[in-house]
Amino acid sequence: MEYRAVQISDRVYWVGAIDWAVRDFHGYSTNRGTTYNAYLIIADKVTLIDTVKAPFKDELLSRIASVISPEKIDYIVSNHAEMDHSGALPAIIEVVKPNKVFASVMGVKALKEHFHFEQELIPVKDGDALSLGSLTLNFLETRMLHWPDSMVSYLVEERLLFSQDGFGMHWATGARFADELNYETLRYEGAKYYANILLPYSALVLKLVERIRQLRLPIDIIAPDHGPIWRKDPMQVVSWYQEWAEQKPKRKAVVVYDTMWGSTDILARVIGDALAEKGIETKVMRLRANDRSDVMTEILDAGAIVFGSPTLNNNIFPTVADVLTYIKGLKPKNKLGAIFGSYGWSGEAVSILADWLKEMGVELVAEPLRVKYVPDKVALGKARELGYTVAERLTERGV
Ligand code: FEO
């Protein structure tokens, strides 16, 4: 097996793996695949930053071998214990036999609890520096971005930030650098990653962005653990994170629903039509045609979310329950909302939807619309009114 490393700065190489085929990343749809990035620093103490998902260990070793014999690695730094970055760690330790393996204090615990290995792990703390001889690594803890163990490493002499999950995206490409890729796709996949992975920790993201700015770290390169490396205007992606973390609502509405016999579908489309007529950017997303992670991506910058469900066995439709469970965990903020649904005889779905949205802190701004069997002209008129009301309330909010 032969793969090549890609040099990303004077003394740093990308030695990760490209997962072209993954389409489901723990429930997140990865239509463009992903990469598990690892980095090799050629210093007096040769150092590997992170590893890859377990099945890709040979690709990692092969890329390392294209630069240096893997046995020459002195140190391994694990910035994040989640198994897409640590899965290959036990096998790599076995091959490389490094002198030292470093992780944050929480990282040491998490790695031991994952792999139960005997290898001594050395904890490093926020602000610690590690001399690699000719180069220096500084560590910054970034707890909960993405797990309690997370930290980032800054290579002082190369002005390079190894940012683990932060500033990453799921996108498998032959190009290693963001400036070689399409801007709109970068922004979309970056937003999708943010919405589905980091959104609940937005307050911490804002603190980290502030800290990076206050430290005045000169950053020439941001090298995340997924997707492309940022070498041209790397602060661009930092600004995007600030924007997404602030969750300022846009003049945009997402209508999320599913349907049994088409009645809730008709209501959703009429509501969407009314919103669009009023100049609101509108997405109408039927759940059996849209993955939950794509719905969440659209919700990220929306000012309003409108949910619809038929009543099935005295409850909401299963796909609607799925997406609500998912969205609630991601804690989106600053949303207006409304609800609608069709029913045959009992009709509990709309009140169950109301409870969900209230629990999520969504401000309901229109009378719930509950329609028996198939909507007639009067019901369709009410659907249109619901769309107009949401549009007006967005306008009143100044978005
Ligand atoms: Fe890419 Fe939180 O792991």
Tab-separated table of C-alpha atoms and ligand atoms in Angstrom:
chain	number	residue	atom	x	y	z
A	1	MET	CA	0.000	0.000	0.000
A	2	GLU	CA	1.455	3.365	-0.898
A	3	TYR	CA	0.229	6.824	-0.062
A	4	ARG	CA	2.104	10.115	0.027
A	5	ALA	CA	2.242	12.861	2.638
A	6	VAL	CA	1.496	16.472	1.673
A	7	GLN	CA	3.841	19.175	2.963
A	8	ILE	CA	1.827	22.027	4.465
A	9	SER	CA	4.639	24.193	5.909
A	10	ASP	CA	8.426	24.052	6.248
A	11	ARG	CA	8.431	21.261	8.788
A	12	VAL	CA	4.889	19.947	8.860
A	13	TYR	CA	3.253	17.291	6.684
A	14	TRP	CA	-0.368	16.186	6.380
A	15	VAL	CA	-0.403	12.407	6.875
A	16	GLY	CA	-4.130	11.768	7.355
A	17	ALA	CA	-6.662	9.552	5.599
A	18	ILE	CA	-9.413	10.290	3.100
A	19	ASP	CA	-12.715	8.521	3.714
A	20	TRP	CA	-14.333	8.989	0.311
A	21	ALA	CA	-17.206	6.583	0.979
A	22	VAL	CA	-18.549	7.412	4.446
A	23	ARG	CA	-22.157	8.606	4.182
A	24	ASP	CA	-23.256	8.392	7.817
A	25	PHE	CA	-21.055	9.883	10.524
A	26	HIS	CA	-22.851	8.941	13.761
A	27	GLY	CA	-26.160	10.037	12.277
A	28	TYR	CA	-24.844	13.035	10.325
A	29	SER	CA	-25.157	12.588	6.558
A	30	THR	CA	-21.720	13.003	4.993
A	31	ASN	CA	-22.670	13.183	1.336
A	32	ARG	CA	-19.189	14.373	0.406
A	33	GLY	CA	-17.304	11.919	2.655
A	34	THR	CA	-14.696	13.206	5.105
A	35	THR	CA	-11.022	13.185	6.012
A	36	TYR	CA	-9.318	12.268	9.269
A	37	ASN	CA	-6.359	14.610	9.355
A	38	ALA	CA	-3.134	13.804	11.184
A	39	TYR	CA	0.071	15.831	11.011
A	40	LEU	CA	3.752	14.985	11.212
A	41	ILE	CA	6.189	17.571	12.604
A	42	ILE	CA	9.800	17.055	11.569
A	43	ALA	CA	11.692	18.507	14.537
A	44	ASP	CA	14.472	17.177	16.779
A	45	LYS	CA	11.670	15.299	18.449
A	46	VAL	CA	9.608	13.999	15.541
A	47	THR	CA	5.967	14.420	16.556
A	48	LEU	CA	2.662	13.058	15.289
A	49	ILE	CA	-0.439	15.164	15.946
A	50	ASP	CA	-3.512	12.919	16.244
A	51	THR	CA	-4.137	9.693	14.391
A	52	VAL	CA	-7.083	8.484	12.269
A	53	LYS	CA	-10.141	6.240	12.478
A	54	ALA	CA	-9.005	2.666	13.165
A	55	PRO	CA	-9.619	1.140	9.679
A	56	PHE	CA	-7.353	3.793	8.116
A	57	LYS	CA	-4.196	3.101	10.153
A	58	ASP	CA	-2.288	1.640	7.186
A	59	GLU	CA	-2.997	4.747	5.116
A	60	LEU	CA	-1.630	6.881	7.972
A	61	LEU	CA	1.496	4.738	8.347
A	62	SER	CA	2.073	4.743	4.600
A	63	ARG	CA	1.888	8.540	4.389
A	64	ILE	CA	4.247	8.873	7.367
A	65	ALA	CA	6.655	6.413	5.705
A	66	SER	CA	6.765	8.615	2.611
A	67	VAL	CA	8.557	11.226	4.802
A	68	ILE	CA	10.298	9.320	7.570
A	69	SER	CA	10.372	5.845	9.021
A	70	PRO	CA	7.407	5.652	11.474
A	71	GLU	CA	9.732	4.213	14.163
A	72	LYS	CA	11.515	7.591	14.225
A	73	ILE	CA	8.472	9.287	15.754
A	74	ASP	CA	9.380	10.405	19.292
A	75	TYR	CA	6.134	11.977	20.473
A	76	ILE	CA	2.450	11.589	19.757
A	77	VAL	CA	0.038	14.350	20.767
A	78	SER	CA	-3.645	13.425	20.993
A	79	ASN	CA	-5.659	16.623	20.753
A	80	HIS	CA	-9.007	14.800	20.892
A	81	ALA	CA	-10.029	11.350	22.147
A	82	GLU	CA	-13.033	10.745	19.877
A	83	MET	CA	-12.404	7.588	17.905
A	84	ASP	CA	-12.275	9.204	14.467
A	85	HIS	CA	-8.929	10.619	15.702
A	86	SER	CA	-7.820	8.087	18.295
A	87	GLY	CA	-9.104	4.811	16.863
A	88	ALA	CA	-5.735	4.005	15.281
A	89	LEU	CA	-3.739	5.198	18.326
A	90	PRO	CA	-3.178	1.785	19.985
A	91	ALA	CA	-1.981	0.258	16.696
A	92	ILE	CA	0.241	3.257	15.946
A	93	ILE	CA	1.763	3.142	19.434
A	94	GLU	CA	2.545	-0.520	18.846
A	95	VAL	CA	4.341	0.182	15.563
A	96	VAL	CA	6.023	3.467	16.480
A	97	LYS	CA	6.852	2.820	20.133
A	98	PRO	CA	7.000	6.550	20.874
A	99	ASN	CA	8.951	7.855	23.842
A	100	LYS	CA	6.007	9.923	25.009
A	101	VAL	CA	2.291	10.302	24.303
A	102	PHE	CA	0.623	13.545	25.385
A	103	ALA	CA	-3.019	14.505	25.873
A	104	SER	CA	-4.987	16.924	28.051
A	105	VAL	CA	-5.795	15.808	31.596
A	106	MET	CA	-9.296	14.802	30.472
A	107	GLY	CA	-7.802	13.305	27.316
A	108	VAL	CA	-5.582	10.975	29.327
A	109	LYS	CA	-8.649	9.717	31.208
A	110	ALA	CA	-10.767	9.374	28.079
A	111	LEU	CA	-8.078	7.520	26.111
A	112	LYS	CA	-7.510	5.101	28.999
A	113	GLU	CA	-11.256	4.496	29.273
A	114	HIS	CA	-11.493	3.858	25.523
A	115	PHE	CA	-8.485	1.636	24.975
A	116	HIS	CA	-7.563	0.281	28.424
A	117	PHE	CA	-3.927	0.168	27.399
A	118	GLU	CA	-0.834	0.141	29.550
A	119	GLN	CA	0.987	2.915	27.654
A	120	GLU	CA	1.827	5.799	29.943
A	121	LEU	CA	0.053	8.965	28.827
A	122	ILE	CA	1.413	12.327	29.893
A	123	PRO	CA	-1.134	15.006	30.753
A	124	VAL	CA	-0.561	18.563	29.576
A	125	LYS	CA	-2.442	21.604	30.820
A	126	ASP	CA	-3.748	24.769	29.295
A	127	GLY	CA	-0.796	27.079	28.581
A	128	ASP	CA	1.851	24.341	28.804
A	129	ALA	CA	4.689	24.392	26.276
A	130	LEU	CA	6.432	21.306	24.929
A	131	SER	CA	9.890	21.629	23.445
A	132	LEU	CA	10.472	19.527	20.353
A	133	GLY	CA	14.092	20.702	20.350
A	134	SER	CA	14.138	23.002	17.383
A	135	LEU	CA	10.393	23.782	17.595
A	136	THR	CA	7.847	24.456	20.348
A	137	LEU	CA	4.266	23.331	20.795
A	138	ASN	CA	1.888	25.274	23.044
A	139	PHE	CA	-1.357	23.732	24.280
A	140	LEU	CA	-4.739	25.417	24.767
A	141	GLU	CA	-7.582	23.480	26.333
A	142	THR	CA	-10.855	23.792	24.436
A	143	ARG	CA	-13.178	21.808	26.689
A	144	MET	CA	-16.417	20.671	24.991
A	145	LEU	CA	-15.128	21.789	21.599
A	146	HIS	CA	-15.909	19.068	20.842
A	147	TRP	CA	-15.584	16.794	23.915
A	148	PRO	CA	-14.397	17.477	27.495
A	149	ASP	CA	-10.885	16.304	26.553
A	150	SER	CA	-10.432	18.571	23.527
A	151	MET	CA	-7.407	20.805	23.181
A	152	VAL	CA	-5.594	22.558	20.340
A	153	SER	CA	-1.838	22.728	19.758
A	154	TYR	CA	0.026	25.741	18.397
A	155	LEU	CA	3.388	25.299	16.675
A	156	VAL	CA	5.066	28.579	17.500
A	157	GLU	CA	7.812	28.772	14.858
A	158	GLU	CA	5.510	27.793	11.983
A	159	ARG	CA	2.602	29.940	13.273
A	160	LEU	CA	0.411	26.903	12.795
A	161	LEU	CA	-2.674	25.977	14.841
A	162	PHE	CA	-3.656	22.284	14.978
A	163	SER	CA	-7.312	22.891	15.801
A	164	GLN	CA	-8.672	19.285	15.988
A	165	ASP	CA	-12.464	19.317	15.339
A	166	GLY	CA	-12.652	23.129	15.379
A	167	PHE	CA	-12.750	24.886	11.995
A	168	GLY	CA	-13.199	21.517	10.255
A	169	MET	CA	-15.787	20.064	7.919
A	170	HIS	CA	-16.737	16.734	6.435
A	171	TRP	CA	-15.535	16.912	2.852
A	172	ALA	CA	-13.315	14.340	1.146
A	173	THR	CA	-11.286	16.011	-1.581
A	174	GLY	CA	-8.021	15.478	-3.413
A	175	ALA	CA	-7.151	19.098	-2.604
A	176	ARG	CA	-5.681	19.620	0.851
A	177	PHE	CA	-6.123	23.393	1.079
A	178	ALA	CA	-9.280	25.464	1.372
A	179	ASP	CA	-8.028	28.011	-1.155
A	180	GLU	CA	-8.105	25.307	-3.843
A	181	LEU	CA	-11.800	24.638	-3.276
A	182	ASN	CA	-15.140	26.228	-4.117
A	183	TYR	CA	-15.989	29.010	-1.638
A	184	GLU	CA	-19.758	28.341	-1.491
A	185	THR	CA	-19.257	24.636	-0.818
A	186	LEU	CA	-16.673	25.417	1.873
A	187	ARG	CA	-19.106	27.741	3.586
A	188	TYR	CA	-21.999	25.278	3.270
A	189	GLU	CA	-20.045	22.289	4.585
A	190	GLY	CA	-18.458	24.448	7.309
A	191	ALA	CA	-21.911	25.611	8.401
A	192	LYS	CA	-23.281	22.063	8.275
A	193	TYR	CA	-20.444	20.869	10.500
A	194	TYR	CA	-20.940	23.765	12.903
A	195	ALA	CA	-24.725	23.284	13.097
A	196	ASN	CA	-24.514	19.553	13.693
A	197	ILE	CA	-21.420	19.288	15.909
A	198	LEU	CA	-20.586	22.535	17.687
A	199	LEU	CA	-23.819	24.549	17.905
A	200	PRO	CA	-24.677	23.525	21.513
A	201	TYR	CA	-21.314	24.933	22.610
A	202	SER	CA	-21.668	28.296	20.886
A	203	ALA	CA	-20.981	30.269	24.076
A	204	LEU	CA	-17.644	28.435	24.390
A	205	VAL	CA	-16.887	29.037	20.697
A	206	LEU	CA	-17.345	32.789	21.240
A	207	LYS	CA	-14.983	32.646	24.241
A	208	LEU	CA	-12.393	30.744	22.194
A	209	VAL	CA	-12.605	33.208	19.299
A	210	GLU	CA	-12.173	36.056	21.787
A	211	ARG	CA	-9.212	34.268	23.400
A	212	ILE	CA	-7.510	33.660	20.053
A	213	ARG	CA	-7.927	37.365	19.240
A	214	GLN	CA	-6.696	38.507	22.692
A	215	LEU	CA	-3.643	36.263	22.617
A	216	ARG	CA	-2.778	37.886	19.286
A	217	LEU	CA	-1.358	34.559	18.161
A	218	PRO	CA	0.078	35.043	14.731
A	219	ILE	CA	-1.659	32.321	12.731
A	220	ASP	CA	-0.521	31.533	9.204
A	221	ILE	CA	-2.170	28.126	8.991
A	222	ILE	CA	-5.153	26.482	10.676
A	223	ALA	CA	-4.926	22.711	10.346
A	224	PRO	CA	-8.116	20.997	11.541
A	225	ASP	CA	-8.772	17.271	11.953
A	226	HIS	CA	-11.419	17.166	9.199
A	227	GLY	CA	-11.508	18.663	5.726
A	228	PRO	CA	-9.272	21.265	4.138
A	229	ILE	CA	-6.383	23.191	5.711
A	230	TRP	CA	-6.672	26.992	5.926
A	231	ARG	CA	-3.464	28.707	4.757
A	232	LYS	CA	-4.780	31.751	2.869
A	233	ASP	CA	-6.592	34.170	5.184
A	234	PRO	CA	-7.113	31.534	7.914
A	235	MET	CA	-9.036	34.045	10.040
A	236	GLN	CA	-11.859	33.800	7.488
A	237	VAL	CA	-13.074	30.561	9.052
A	238	VAL	CA	-12.669	32.066	12.543
A	239	SER	CA	-15.012	34.900	11.473
A	240	TRP	CA	-17.509	32.361	10.162
A	241	TYR	CA	-17.441	30.615	13.538
A	242	GLN	CA	-18.112	33.894	15.295
A	243	GLU	CA	-21.075	34.535	12.983
A	244	TRP	CA	-22.546	31.039	13.460
A	245	ALA	CA	-21.979	31.093	17.232
A	246	GLU	CA	-23.788	34.433	17.573
A	247	GLN	CA	-26.885	32.842	15.977
A	248	LYS	CA	-28.235	36.110	14.641
A	249	PRO	CA	-31.474	35.154	12.889
A	250	LYS	CA	-31.835	35.825	9.183
A	251	ARG	CA	-34.977	36.657	7.256
A	252	LYS	CA	-35.359	32.972	6.589
A	253	ALA	CA	-37.909	30.293	7.506
A	254	VAL	CA	-37.634	26.518	7.437
A	255	VAL	CA	-40.845	24.477	7.186
A	256	VAL	CA	-40.096	21.005	8.565
A	257	TYR	CA	-42.753	18.291	8.305
A	258	ASP	CA	-43.769	14.839	7.262
A	259	THR	CA	-47.012	13.541	5.858
A	260	MET	CA	-49.112	10.353	5.685
A	261	TRP	CA	-51.697	10.900	2.943
A	262	GLY	CA	-50.591	14.291	1.664
A	263	SER	CA	-52.680	16.679	3.796
A	264	THR	CA	-49.803	17.947	5.967
A	265	ASP	CA	-47.757	18.173	2.776
A	266	ILE	CA	-50.301	20.502	1.128
A	267	LEU	CA	-50.359	22.694	4.248
A	268	ALA	CA	-46.542	22.846	4.334
A	269	ARG	CA	-46.317	23.905	0.700
A	270	VAL	CA	-48.984	26.606	1.062
A	271	ILE	CA	-47.292	27.970	4.213
A	272	GLY	CA	-43.982	27.993	2.315
A	273	ASP	CA	-45.612	29.793	-0.603
A	274	ALA	CA	-46.981	32.509	1.690
A	275	LEU	CA	-43.593	33.012	3.361
A	276	ALA	CA	-41.840	33.285	0.006
A	277	GLU	CA	-44.475	35.759	-1.256
A	278	LYS	CA	-43.484	38.042	1.624
A	279	GLY	CA	-39.829	37.924	0.639
A	280	ILE	CA	-38.713	35.429	3.262
A	281	GLU	CA	-35.969	33.008	2.197
A	282	THR	CA	-37.915	29.774	2.494
A	283	LYS	CA	-37.001	26.082	2.711
A	284	VAL	CA	-39.757	23.473	2.753
A	285	MET	CA	-38.268	20.190	4.002
A	286	ARG	CA	-40.236	16.970	4.047
A	287	LEU	CA	-38.433	14.654	6.411
A	288	ARG	CA	-38.483	11.485	4.364
A	289	ALA	CA	-36.778	13.484	1.584
A	290	ASN	CA	-34.267	15.358	3.783
A	291	ASP	CA	-31.772	14.073	6.309
A	292	ARG	CA	-31.989	15.498	9.825
A	293	SER	CA	-28.489	16.961	9.537
A	294	ASP	CA	-29.448	18.871	6.369
A	295	VAL	CA	-32.533	20.213	8.160
A	296	MET	CA	-30.315	21.366	11.030
A	297	THR	CA	-27.966	23.097	8.591
A	298	GLU	CA	-30.848	25.188	7.238
A	299	ILE	CA	-32.093	25.953	10.749
A	300	LEU	CA	-28.684	27.353	11.794
A	301	ASP	CA	-29.296	30.858	10.410
A	302	ALA	CA	-33.094	30.802	10.107
A	303	GLY	CA	-35.209	33.301	12.030
A	304	ALA	CA	-38.256	31.002	12.030
A	305	ILE	CA	-38.960	27.276	12.150
A	306	VAL	CA	-42.414	25.948	11.306
A	307	PHE	CA	-43.154	22.338	12.220
A	308	GLY	CA	-45.892	20.118	10.845
A	309	SER	CA	-46.991	16.579	11.611
A	310	PRO	CA	-49.989	14.363	11.055
A	311	THR	CA	-51.347	12.527	14.083
A	312	LEU	CA	-50.356	8.859	14.045
A	313	ASN	CA	-51.572	6.611	16.870
A	314	ASN	CA	-52.257	9.622	19.128
A	315	ASN	CA	-48.751	10.937	18.599
A	316	ILE	CA	-46.542	12.843	16.187
A	317	PHE	CA	-45.134	11.128	13.119
A	318	PRO	CA	-41.911	9.143	13.924
A	319	THR	CA	-39.684	11.129	11.546
A	320	VAL	CA	-40.869	14.363	13.179
A	321	ALA	CA	-40.095	12.951	16.651
A	322	ASP	CA	-36.642	11.977	15.367
A	323	VAL	CA	-35.790	15.440	14.074
A	324	LEU	CA	-37.177	17.187	17.163
A	325	THR	CA	-35.073	14.974	19.450
A	326	TYR	CA	-32.029	15.772	17.339
A	327	ILE	CA	-32.647	19.516	17.092
A	328	LYS	CA	-33.448	19.893	20.793
A	329	GLY	CA	-30.030	18.448	21.673
A	330	LEU	CA	-28.300	20.962	19.410
A	331	LYS	CA	-29.973	23.883	21.265
A	332	PRO	CA	-30.590	26.415	18.482
A	333	LYS	CA	-31.439	29.889	19.797
A	334	ASN	CA	-33.369	33.002	18.725
A	335	LYS	CA	-36.107	31.274	16.713
A	336	LEU	CA	-39.717	32.192	16.106
A	337	GLY	CA	-42.001	29.293	15.314
A	338	ALA	CA	-45.414	27.977	14.354
A	339	ILE	CA	-47.049	24.554	14.106
A	340	PHE	CA	-49.566	22.789	11.927
A	341	GLY	CA	-50.819	19.304	11.136
A	342	SER	CA	-53.653	17.163	9.855
A	343	TYR	CA	-55.543	14.463	11.707
A	344	GLY	CA	-58.409	12.006	11.345
A	345	TRP	CA	-60.110	11.712	14.734
A	346	SER	CA	-57.932	12.299	17.820
A	347	GLY	CA	-55.490	14.981	16.577
A	348	GLU	CA	-52.882	15.201	19.334
A	349	ALA	CA	-49.923	16.005	17.046
A	350	VAL	CA	-50.280	19.795	17.091
A	351	SER	CA	-50.360	20.098	20.884
A	352	ILE	CA	-47.428	17.676	21.199
A	353	LEU	CA	-45.498	19.815	18.692
A	354	ALA	CA	-46.339	22.918	20.738
A	355	ASP	CA	-44.870	21.316	23.864
A	356	TRP	CA	-41.664	20.374	22.030
A	357	LEU	CA	-41.148	23.825	20.584
A	358	LYS	CA	-41.826	25.551	23.905
A	359	GLU	CA	-39.280	23.270	25.597
A	360	MET	CA	-36.778	24.302	22.938
A	361	GLY	CA	-37.387	27.977	23.712
A	362	VAL	CA	-39.030	28.692	20.373
A	363	GLU	CA	-41.467	31.609	20.520
A	364	LEU	CA	-44.738	30.473	18.903
A	365	VAL	CA	-46.148	33.417	16.981
A	366	ALA	CA	-49.222	32.073	15.174
A	367	GLU	CA	-52.358	30.153	16.120
A	368	PRO	CA	-51.637	26.422	15.663
A	369	LEU	CA	-53.313	25.083	12.538
A	370	ARG	CA	-55.076	21.736	12.994
A	371	VAL	CA	-56.923	20.358	9.977
A	372	LYS	CA	-59.243	17.332	9.871
A	373	TYR	CA	-58.577	14.801	7.097
A	374	VAL	CA	-58.049	16.847	3.910
A	375	PRO	CA	-57.736	20.662	3.887
A	376	ASP	CA	-60.538	22.583	2.140
A	377	LYS	CA	-60.355	26.175	0.870
A	378	VAL	CA	-60.907	27.576	4.360
A	379	ALA	CA	-58.067	25.453	5.800
A	380	LEU	CA	-55.741	26.399	2.955
A	381	GLY	CA	-56.576	30.058	3.596
A	382	LYS	CA	-55.592	29.545	7.236
A	383	ALA	CA	-52.327	27.924	6.147
A	384	ARG	CA	-51.607	30.968	4.015
A	385	GLU	CA	-52.429	33.263	6.962
A	386	LEU	CA	-50.061	31.269	9.173
A	387	GLY	CA	-47.268	31.869	6.667
A	388	TYR	CA	-48.088	35.585	6.502
A	389	THR	CA	-48.112	35.867	10.317
A	390	VAL	CA	-44.672	34.260	10.630
A	391	ALA	CA	-43.366	36.593	7.888
A	392	GLU	CA	-44.810	39.647	9.657
A	393	ARG	CA	-43.316	38.654	13.009
A	394	LEU	CA	-39.913	38.175	11.393
A	395	THR	CA	-40.253	41.634	9.885
A	396	GLU	CA	-41.277	43.132	13.269
A	397	ARG	CA	-38.163	41.591	14.772
A	398	GLY	CA	-36.129	43.516	12.261
A	399	VAL	CA	-34.679	40.488	10.517
B	1	FEO	FE1	-13.817	14.508	14.755
B	1	FEO	FE2	-15.164	15.015	17.905
B	1	FEO	O1	-14.307	14.075	16.522
